[in-house]
Every structure is written in C-alpha cells, then in structure tokens.
mmCIF file of C-alpha atoms in Angstrom:
data_model
loop_
_atom_site.group_PDB
_atom_site.id
_atom_site.type_symbol
_atom_site.label_atom_id
_atom_site.label_comp_id
_atom_site.label_asym_id
_atom_site.label_seq_id
_atom_site.Cartn_x
_atom_site.Cartn_y
_atom_site.Cartn_z
ATOM 1 C CA UNK L 933 -8.509 -4.168 48.449
ATOM 2 C CA UNK L 934 -6.040 -6.287 50.157
ATOM 3 C CA UNK L 935 -7.442 -9.392 52.552
ATOM 4 C CA UNK L 936 -6.727 -6.895 55.509
ATOM 5 C CA UNK L 937 -8.386 -4.445 54.661
ATOM 6 C CA UNK L 938 -11.196 -5.856 53.693
ATOM 7 C CA UNK L 939 -11.765 -7.476 56.834
ATOM 8 C CA UNK L 940 -11.503 -3.433 58.512
ATOM 9 C CA UNK L 941 -14.396 -2.848 56.660
ATOM 10 C CA UNK L 942 -16.143 -5.517 58.121
ATOM 11 C CA UNK L 943 -14.894 -5.592 61.579
ATOM 12 C CA UNK L 944 -15.307 -1.139 61.088
ATOM 13 C CA UNK L 945 -19.468 -2.387 59.770
ATOM 14 C CA UNK L 946 -19.706 -4.846 63.154
ATOM 15 C CA UNK L 947 -18.117 -2.266 65.954
ATOM 16 C CA UNK L 948 -15.755 -5.395 66.844
ATOM 17 C CA UNK L 949 -12.304 -5.039 67.716
ATOM 18 C CA UNK L 950 -9.646 -7.664 65.471
ATOM 19 C CA UNK L 951 -8.975 -8.745 69.079
ATOM 20 C CA UNK L 952 -12.937 -10.083 69.265
ATOM 21 C CA UNK L 953 -12.184 -11.908 65.768
ATOM 22 C CA UNK L 954 -9.973 -13.475 67.097
ATOM 23 C CA UNK L 955 -12.036 -15.146 69.991
ATOM 24 C CA UNK L 956 -15.578 -15.497 67.564
ATOM 25 C CA UNK L 957 -13.254 -17.659 65.035
ATOM 26 C CA UNK L 958 -11.701 -19.413 68.670
ATOM 27 C CA UNK L 959 -15.521 -19.843 70.269
ATOM 28 C CA UNK L 960 -17.160 -20.944 66.687
ATOM 29 C CA UNK L 961 -13.611 -22.945 65.086
ATOM 30 C CA UNK L 962 -12.888 -24.942 68.894
ATOM 31 C CA UNK L 963 -9.279 -23.553 67.958
ATOM 32 C CA UNK L 964 -6.811 -21.415 69.822
ATOM 33 C CA UNK L 965 -6.197 -18.581 67.553
ATOM 34 C CA UNK L 966 -3.779 -14.898 68.571
ATOM 35 C CA UNK L 967 -4.036 -12.193 67.838
ATOM 36 C CA UNK L 968 -0.910 -11.709 67.162
ATOM 37 C CA UNK L 969 -0.915 -14.332 64.098
ATOM 38 C CA UNK L 970 -4.095 -13.636 62.403
ATOM 39 C CA UNK L 971 -2.689 -9.729 62.832
ATOM 40 C CA UNK L 972 1.013 -11.502 61.304
ATOM 41 C CA UNK L 973 -1.463 -13.012 58.417
ATOM 42 C CA UNK L 974 -2.679 -9.883 57.202
ATOM 43 C CA UNK L 975 0.391 -7.693 57.828
ATOM 44 C CA UNK L 976 2.402 -10.183 55.824
ATOM 45 C CA UNK L 977 -0.876 -10.748 53.073
ATOM 46 C CA UNK L 978 -0.506 -15.377 54.160
ATOM 47 C CA UNK L 979 -3.799 -15.254 55.403
ATOM 48 C CA UNK L 980 -5.652 -18.228 53.172
ATOM 49 C CA UNK L 981 -7.802 -18.680 50.834
ATOM 50 C CA UNK L 982 -10.499 -20.864 54.554
ATOM 51 C CA UNK L 983 -9.337 -18.074 56.550
ATOM 52 C CA UNK L 984 -11.264 -15.602 55.283
ATOM 53 C CA UNK L 985 -14.173 -17.168 54.223
ATOM 54 C CA UNK L 986 -14.018 -18.308 58.217
ATOM 55 C CA UNK L 987 -13.763 -14.295 59.418
ATOM 56 C CA UNK L 988 -16.277 -13.973 56.648
ATOM 57 C CA UNK L 989 -19.314 -16.337 57.837
ATOM 58 C CA UNK L 990 -18.307 -14.974 61.961
ATOM 59 C CA UNK L 991 -18.811 -11.361 60.900
ATOM 60 C CA UNK L 992 -21.985 -12.422 58.783
ATOM 61 C CA UNK L 993 -21.088 -11.879 55.312
ATOM 62 C CA UNK L 994 -20.170 -14.500 52.162
ATOM 63 C CA UNK L 995 -17.445 -14.203 49.795
ATOM 64 C CA UNK L 996 -19.103 -14.001 46.836
ATOM 65 C CA UNK L 997 -17.264 -13.817 42.603
ATOM 66 C CA UNK L 998 -18.505 -11.792 39.633
ATOM 67 C CA UNK L 999 -17.871 -11.629 35.920
ATOM 68 C CA UNK L 1000 -16.305 -8.179 35.797
#
C-alpha cells in the first residue's frame, strides 16, 4: 500500500478530509502548507518520511516496523 493509500485510510477512520489534515498539521507544526502542496506530494509519492510521521502523529497513530 502506498503512503497516499495509508493516509486516506487513516483519514477515513477519523472522519477527516485532506483539507482538515492540512489545517491540523499547520496548527501543530506552525506552518503554512497548502492542500495543493500535500496533495501533489501524495500523488507523486514524494512525501518524506518525516512528513508521514507528522501526519500519523496528528491523527493519533505511530509508525512501527516489524520483522517479517
């Protein structure tokens, strides 16, 4: 599953939109990112790991690596 798909699943579980996610990220990390910016990163699959960590954090998730 891609980062975009994982994030969409997390958003659906929380009942949030991508725009609401951007607002939460901007509030928590004192930024001024746009919906278009995040959307483009997700579509190009160029979102950085740190950004995914921040997204997971504001949605109440954490990233965990497990050995197969």
